[in-house]
């Protein structure tokens, strides 16, 4: 546990609530982006599955549309996911190190709100623990159930794994292979699953951010305003 006294912790930034709202907005955009990508990948999956069973139905126009759509959706999603990650890290770090926390109730040092996302293997659970830390540290008593946080994190990890599977399947698709279109169909089916999980993660993430923001803003550990 951390041993830092509450009086030595920095005051919560006045812009933290605005940061929370910005994070919710970006999560909403990520939700929309992944929903669109799920529709696009579903179309690609059906298209390539059809071509695999009937090579005579191959359409160059659809192939060109797929290539262009892959570039656009891929770029948009990368930008949105980076924005979510950056805002989430800043939001979580500022709350965890602030005077709204009871240091005696925190299990981890605030630096893990940043590093926990990047250390291999540890990043499978440490960000989830840091959100739980803020939930517990900002409240009195045993605190509420963290089922929403748990399901949010399961969705994030599941989506990340599905993304890796999609990347592997796409990397193994060889145009010279007779099963090339089947491989592309499988890759896009995996991408549909990944996008659906990212949509779930975005929805649950919005709930988590709103719940944690309310808890931090109403924290009983906030220092009393100084008297004149």
mmCIF file with all atom_site columns, N, CA and C in Angstrom, residues 63-106:
data_model
loop_
_atom_site.group_PDB
_atom_site.id
_atom_site.type_symbol
_atom_site.label_atom_id
_atom_site.label_alt_id
_atom_site.label_comp_id
_atom_site.label_asym_id
_atom_site.label_entity_id
_atom_site.label_seq_id
_atom_site.pdbx_PDB_ins_code
_atom_site.Cartn_x
_atom_site.Cartn_y
_atom_site.Cartn_z
_atom_site.occupancy
_atom_site.B_iso_or_equiv
_atom_site.pdbx_formal_charge
_atom_site.auth_seq_id
_atom_site.auth_comp_id
_atom_site.auth_asym_id
_atom_site.auth_atom_id
_atom_site.pdbx_PDB_model_num
ATOM 1   N N  . UNK A 1 63  ? -13.751 -5.424 -54.546 1.00 0.00 ? 63  UNK A N  1
ATOM 2   C CA . UNK A 1 63  ? -12.393 -5.591 -54.016 1.00 0.00 ? 63  UNK A CA 1
ATOM 3   C C  . UNK A 1 63  ? -11.752 -4.228 -53.767 1.00 0.00 ? 63  UNK A C  1
ATOM 4   N N  . UNK A 1 64  ? -11.946 -3.306 -54.706 1.00 0.00 ? 64  UNK A N  1
ATOM 5   C CA . UNK A 1 64  ? -11.404 -1.954 -54.538 1.00 0.00 ? 64  UNK A CA 1
ATOM 6   C C  . UNK A 1 64  ? -12.063 -1.248 -53.360 1.00 0.00 ? 64  UNK A C  1
ATOM 7   N N  . UNK A 1 65  ? -13.387 -1.427 -53.224 1.00 0.00 ? 65  UNK A N  1
ATOM 8   C CA . UNK A 1 65  ? -14.116 -0.811 -52.115 1.00 0.00 ? 65  UNK A CA 1
ATOM 9   C C  . UNK A 1 65  ? -13.622 -1.368 -50.780 1.00 0.00 ? 65  UNK A C  1
ATOM 10  N N  . UNK A 1 66  ? -13.327 -2.668 -50.757 1.00 0.00 ? 66  UNK A N  1
ATOM 11  C CA . UNK A 1 66  ? -12.815 -3.276 -49.522 1.00 0.00 ? 66  UNK A CA 1
ATOM 12  C C  . UNK A 1 66  ? -11.457 -2.689 -49.148 1.00 0.00 ? 66  UNK A C  1
ATOM 13  N N  . UNK A 1 67  ? -10.580 -2.559 -50.130 1.00 0.00 ? 67  UNK A N  1
ATOM 14  C CA . UNK A 1 67  ? -9.249  -2.001 -49.860 1.00 0.00 ? 67  UNK A CA 1
ATOM 15  C C  . UNK A 1 67  ? -9.354  -0.573 -49.309 1.00 0.00 ? 67  UNK A C  1
ATOM 16  N N  . UNK A 1 68  ? -10.195 0.243  -49.932 1.00 0.00 ? 68  UNK A N  1
ATOM 17  C CA . UNK A 1 68  ? -10.349 1.629  -49.488 1.00 0.00 ? 68  UNK A CA 1
ATOM 18  C C  . UNK A 1 68  ? -11.000 1.691  -48.114 1.00 0.00 ? 68  UNK A C  1
ATOM 19  N N  . UNK A 1 69  ? -12.022 0.878  -47.907 1.00 0.00 ? 69  UNK A N  1
ATOM 20  C CA . UNK A 1 69  ? -12.709 0.865  -46.623 1.00 0.00 ? 69  UNK A CA 1
ATOM 21  C C  . UNK A 1 69  ? -11.814 0.410  -45.493 1.00 0.00 ? 69  UNK A C  1
ATOM 22  N N  . UNK A 1 70  ? -10.950 -0.554 -45.769 1.00 0.00 ? 70  UNK A N  1
ATOM 23  C CA . UNK A 1 70  ? -10.019 -1.055 -44.753 1.00 0.00 ? 70  UNK A CA 1
ATOM 24  C C  . UNK A 1 70  ? -9.061  0.041  -44.310 1.00 0.00 ? 70  UNK A C  1
ATOM 25  N N  . UNK A 1 71  ? -8.553  0.816  -45.268 1.00 0.00 ? 71  UNK A N  1
ATOM 26  C CA . UNK A 1 71  ? -7.622  1.906  -44.943 1.00 0.00 ? 71  UNK A CA 1
ATOM 27  C C  . UNK A 1 71  ? -8.321  2.968  -44.097 1.00 0.00 ? 71  UNK A C  1
ATOM 28  N N  . UNK A 1 72  ? -9.523  3.375  -44.517 1.00 0.00 ? 72  UNK A N  1
ATOM 29  C CA . UNK A 1 72  ? -10.231 4.455  -43.823 1.00 0.00 ? 72  UNK A CA 1
ATOM 30  C C  . UNK A 1 72  ? -10.644 4.034  -42.418 1.00 0.00 ? 72  UNK A C  1
ATOM 31  N N  . UNK A 1 73  ? -11.302 2.889  -42.298 1.00 0.00 ? 73  UNK A N  1
ATOM 32  C CA . UNK A 1 73  ? -11.766 2.447  -40.983 1.00 0.00 ? 73  UNK A CA 1
ATOM 33  C C  . UNK A 1 73  ? -10.590 2.153  -40.061 1.00 0.00 ? 73  UNK A C  1
ATOM 34  N N  . UNK A 1 74  ? -9.526  1.573  -40.625 1.00 0.00 ? 74  UNK A N  1
ATOM 35  C CA . UNK A 1 74  ? -8.352  1.273  -39.813 1.00 0.00 ? 74  UNK A CA 1
ATOM 36  C C  . UNK A 1 74  ? -7.727  2.533  -39.243 1.00 0.00 ? 74  UNK A C  1
ATOM 37  N N  . UNK A 1 75  ? -7.585  3.560  -40.084 1.00 0.00 ? 75  UNK A N  1
ATOM 38  C CA . UNK A 1 75  ? -6.981  4.817  -39.638 1.00 0.00 ? 75  UNK A CA 1
ATOM 39  C C  . UNK A 1 75  ? -7.845  5.504  -38.584 1.00 0.00 ? 75  UNK A C  1
ATOM 40  N N  . UNK A 1 76  ? -9.152  5.565  -38.836 1.00 0.00 ? 76  UNK A N  1
ATOM 41  C CA . UNK A 1 76  ? -10.067 6.217  -37.893 1.00 0.00 ? 76  UNK A CA 1
ATOM 42  C C  . UNK A 1 76  ? -10.042 5.515  -36.539 1.00 0.00 ? 76  UNK A C  1
ATOM 43  N N  . UNK A 1 77  ? -10.072 4.185  -36.548 1.00 0.00 ? 77  UNK A N  1
ATOM 44  C CA . UNK A 1 77  ? -10.101 3.440  -35.290 1.00 0.00 ? 77  UNK A CA 1
ATOM 45  C C  . UNK A 1 77  ? -8.786  3.571  -34.525 1.00 0.00 ? 77  UNK A C  1
ATOM 46  N N  . UNK A 1 78  ? -7.669  3.591  -35.242 1.00 0.00 ? 78  UNK A N  1
ATOM 47  C CA . UNK A 1 78  ? -6.379  3.771  -34.563 1.00 0.00 ? 78  UNK A CA 1
ATOM 48  C C  . UNK A 1 78  ? -6.342  5.122  -33.851 1.00 0.00 ? 78  UNK A C  1
ATOM 49  N N  . UNK A 1 79  ? -6.779  6.169  -34.549 1.00 0.00 ? 79  UNK A N  1
ATOM 50  C CA . UNK A 1 79  ? -6.791  7.510  -33.953 1.00 0.00 ? 79  UNK A CA 1
ATOM 51  C C  . UNK A 1 79  ? -7.709  7.553  -32.727 1.00 0.00 ? 79  UNK A C  1
ATOM 52  N N  . UNK A 1 80  ? -8.911  6.993  -32.857 1.00 0.00 ? 80  UNK A N  1
ATOM 53  C CA . UNK A 1 80  ? -9.869  7.011  -31.747 1.00 0.00 ? 80  UNK A CA 1
ATOM 54  C C  . UNK A 1 80  ? -9.362  6.215  -30.553 1.00 0.00 ? 80  UNK A C  1
ATOM 55  N N  . UNK A 1 81  ? -8.767  5.054  -30.800 1.00 0.00 ? 81  UNK A N  1
ATOM 56  C CA . UNK A 1 81  ? -8.277  4.228  -29.696 1.00 0.00 ? 81  UNK A CA 1
ATOM 57  C C  . UNK A 1 81  ? -7.102  4.899  -28.990 1.00 0.00 ? 81  UNK A C  1
ATOM 58  N N  . UNK A 1 82  ? -6.255  5.576  -29.746 1.00 0.00 ? 82  UNK A N  1
ATOM 59  C CA . UNK A 1 82  ? -5.147  6.307  -29.121 1.00 0.00 ? 82  UNK A CA 1
ATOM 60  C C  . UNK A 1 82  ? -5.692  7.449  -28.263 1.00 0.00 ? 82  UNK A C  1
ATOM 61  N N  . UNK A 1 83  ? -6.696  8.152  -28.779 1.00 0.00 ? 83  UNK A N  1
ATOM 62  C CA . UNK A 1 83  ? -7.291  9.246  -28.015 1.00 0.00 ? 83  UNK A CA 1
ATOM 63  C C  . UNK A 1 83  ? -7.911  8.733  -26.719 1.00 0.00 ? 83  UNK A C  1
ATOM 64  N N  . UNK A 1 84  ? -8.624  7.616  -26.793 1.00 0.00 ? 84  UNK A N  1
ATOM 65  C CA . UNK A 1 84  ? -9.222  7.037  -25.588 1.00 0.00 ? 84  UNK A CA 1
ATOM 66  C C  . UNK A 1 84  ? -8.136  6.657  -24.586 1.00 0.00 ? 84  UNK A C  1
ATOM 67  N N  . UNK A 1 85  ? -7.076  6.023  -25.065 1.00 0.00 ? 85  UNK A N  1
ATOM 68  C CA . UNK A 1 85  ? -6.002  5.586  -24.175 1.00 0.00 ? 85  UNK A CA 1
ATOM 69  C C  . UNK A 1 85  ? -5.330  6.768  -23.487 1.00 0.00 ? 85  UNK A C  1
ATOM 70  N N  . UNK A 1 86  ? -5.005  7.802  -24.256 1.00 0.00 ? 86  UNK A N  1
ATOM 71  C CA . UNK A 1 86  ? -4.329  8.975  -23.688 1.00 0.00 ? 86  UNK A CA 1
ATOM 72  C C  . UNK A 1 86  ? -5.211  9.664  -22.647 1.00 0.00 ? 86  UNK A C  1
ATOM 73  N N  . UNK A 1 87  ? -6.469  9.902  -22.989 1.00 0.00 ? 87  UNK A N  1
ATOM 74  C CA . UNK A 1 87  ? -7.371  10.564 -22.062 1.00 0.00 ? 87  UNK A CA 1
ATOM 75  C C  . UNK A 1 87  ? -7.633  9.710  -20.830 1.00 0.00 ? 87  UNK A C  1
ATOM 76  N N  . UNK A 1 88  ? -7.777  8.400  -21.022 1.00 0.00 ? 88  UNK A N  1
ATOM 77  C CA . UNK A 1 88  ? -8.012  7.506  -19.888 1.00 0.00 ? 88  UNK A CA 1
ATOM 78  C C  . UNK A 1 88  ? -6.838  7.517  -18.919 1.00 0.00 ? 88  UNK A C  1
ATOM 79  N N  . UNK A 1 89  ? -5.618  7.511  -19.442 1.00 0.00 ? 89  UNK A N  1
ATOM 80  C CA . UNK A 1 89  ? -4.433  7.513  -18.593 1.00 0.00 ? 89  UNK A CA 1
ATOM 81  C C  . UNK A 1 89  ? -4.352  8.806  -17.785 1.00 0.00 ? 89  UNK A C  1
ATOM 82  N N  . UNK A 1 90  ? -4.539  9.950  -18.454 1.00 0.00 ? 90  UNK A N  1
ATOM 83  C CA . UNK A 1 90  ? -4.476  11.236 -17.753 1.00 0.00 ? 90  UNK A CA 1
ATOM 84  C C  . UNK A 1 90  ? -5.571  11.322 -16.693 1.00 0.00 ? 90  UNK A C  1
ATOM 85  N N  . UNK A 1 91  ? -6.775  10.939 -17.076 1.00 0.00 ? 91  UNK A N  1
ATOM 86  C CA . UNK A 1 91  ? -7.933  10.977 -16.175 1.00 0.00 ? 91  UNK A CA 1
ATOM 87  C C  . UNK A 1 91  ? -7.703  10.104 -14.940 1.00 0.00 ? 91  UNK A C  1
ATOM 88  N N  . UNK A 1 92  ? -7.225  8.901  -15.165 1.00 0.00 ? 92  UNK A N  1
ATOM 89  C CA . UNK A 1 92  ? -7.020  7.955  -14.068 1.00 0.00 ? 92  UNK A CA 1
ATOM 90  C C  . UNK A 1 92  ? -5.865  8.380  -13.164 1.00 0.00 ? 92  UNK A C  1
ATOM 91  N N  . UNK A 1 93  ? -4.775  8.848  -13.775 1.00 0.00 ? 93  UNK A N  1
ATOM 92  C CA . UNK A 1 93  ? -3.602  9.258  -12.992 1.00 0.00 ? 93  UNK A CA 1
ATOM 93  C C  . UNK A 1 93  ? -3.923  10.464 -12.112 1.00 0.00 ? 93  UNK A C  1
ATOM 94  N N  . UNK A 1 94  ? -4.590  11.460 -12.678 1.00 0.00 ? 94  UNK A N  1
ATOM 95  C CA . UNK A 1 94  ? -4.905  12.654 -11.903 1.00 0.00 ? 94  UNK A CA 1
ATOM 96  C C  . UNK A 1 94  ? -5.824  12.335 -10.732 1.00 0.00 ? 94  UNK A C  1
ATOM 97  N N  . UNK A 1 95  ? -6.786  11.469 -10.940 1.00 0.00 ? 95  UNK A N  1
ATOM 98  C CA . UNK A 1 95  ? -7.698  11.106 -9.851  1.00 0.00 ? 95  UNK A CA 1
ATOM 99  C C  . UNK A 1 95  ? -6.970  10.305 -8.779  1.00 0.00 ? 95  UNK A C  1
ATOM 100 N N  . UNK A 1 96  ? -6.143  9.353  -9.200  1.00 0.00 ? 96  UNK A N  1
ATOM 101 C CA . UNK A 1 96  ? -5.487  8.456  -8.252  1.00 0.00 ? 96  UNK A CA 1
ATOM 102 C C  . UNK A 1 96  ? -4.516  9.190  -7.343  1.00 0.00 ? 96  UNK A C  1
ATOM 103 N N  . UNK A 1 97  ? -3.835  10.198 -7.850  1.00 0.00 ? 97  UNK A N  1
ATOM 104 C CA . UNK A 1 97  ? -2.833  10.892 -7.044  1.00 0.00 ? 97  UNK A CA 1
ATOM 105 C C  . UNK A 1 97  ? -3.396  12.104 -6.301  1.00 0.00 ? 97  UNK A C  1
ATOM 106 N N  . UNK A 1 98  ? -4.693  12.356 -6.447  1.00 0.00 ? 98  UNK A N  1
ATOM 107 C CA . UNK A 1 98  ? -5.275  13.587 -5.907  1.00 0.00 ? 98  UNK A CA 1
ATOM 108 C C  . UNK A 1 98  ? -5.626  13.479 -4.419  1.00 0.00 ? 98  UNK A C  1
ATOM 109 N N  . UNK A 1 99  ? -5.998  14.630 -3.855  1.00 0.00 ? 99  UNK A N  1
ATOM 110 C CA . UNK A 1 99  ? -6.394  14.689 -2.453  1.00 0.00 ? 99  UNK A CA 1
ATOM 111 C C  . UNK A 1 99  ? -7.810  14.169 -2.224  1.00 0.00 ? 99  UNK A C  1
ATOM 112 N N  . UNK A 1 100 ? -8.448  13.691 -3.280  1.00 0.00 ? 100 UNK A N  1
ATOM 113 C CA . UNK A 1 100 ? -9.778  13.083 -3.119  1.00 0.00 ? 100 UNK A CA 1
ATOM 114 C C  . UNK A 1 100 ? -9.679  11.614 -2.704  1.00 0.00 ? 100 UNK A C  1
ATOM 115 N N  . UNK A 1 101 ? -8.468  11.081 -2.668  1.00 0.00 ? 101 UNK A N  1
ATOM 116 C CA . UNK A 1 101 ? -8.263  9.685  -2.306  1.00 0.00 ? 101 UNK A CA 1
ATOM 117 C C  . UNK A 1 101 ? -7.868  9.554  -0.826  1.00 0.00 ? 101 UNK A C  1
ATOM 118 N N  . UNK A 1 102 ? -8.268  8.451  -0.218  1.00 0.00 ? 102 UNK A N  1
ATOM 119 C CA . UNK A 1 102 ? -7.771  8.073  1.102   1.00 0.00 ? 102 UNK A CA 1
ATOM 120 C C  . UNK A 1 102 ? -6.567  7.174  0.861   1.00 0.00 ? 102 UNK A C  1
ATOM 121 N N  . UNK A 1 103 ? -5.332  7.658  1.109   1.00 0.00 ? 103 UNK A N  1
ATOM 122 C CA . UNK A 1 103 ? -4.131  6.870  0.797   1.00 0.00 ? 103 UNK A CA 1
ATOM 123 C C  . UNK A 1 103 ? -4.116  5.495  1.445   1.00 0.00 ? 103 UNK A C  1
ATOM 124 N N  . UNK A 1 104 ? -4.727  5.371  2.612   1.00 0.00 ? 104 UNK A N  1
ATOM 125 C CA . UNK A 1 104 ? -4.723  4.094  3.325   1.00 0.00 ? 104 UNK A CA 1
ATOM 126 C C  . UNK A 1 104 ? -5.534  3.029  2.595   1.00 0.00 ? 104 UNK A C  1
ATOM 127 N N  . UNK A 1 105 ? -6.391  3.455  1.667   1.00 0.00 ? 105 UNK A N  1
ATOM 128 C CA . UNK A 1 105 ? -7.256  2.507  0.954   1.00 0.00 ? 105 UNK A CA 1
ATOM 129 C C  . UNK A 1 105 ? -6.743  2.176  -0.448  1.00 0.00 ? 105 UNK A C  1
ATOM 130 N N  . UNK A 1 106 ? -5.615  2.774  -0.829  1.00 0.00 ? 106 UNK A N  1
ATOM 131 C CA . UNK A 1 106 ? -5.047  2.533  -2.155  1.00 0.00 ? 106 UNK A CA 1
ATOM 132 C C  . UNK A 1 106 ? -4.044  1.393  -2.107  1.00 0.00 ? 106 UNK A C  1
#
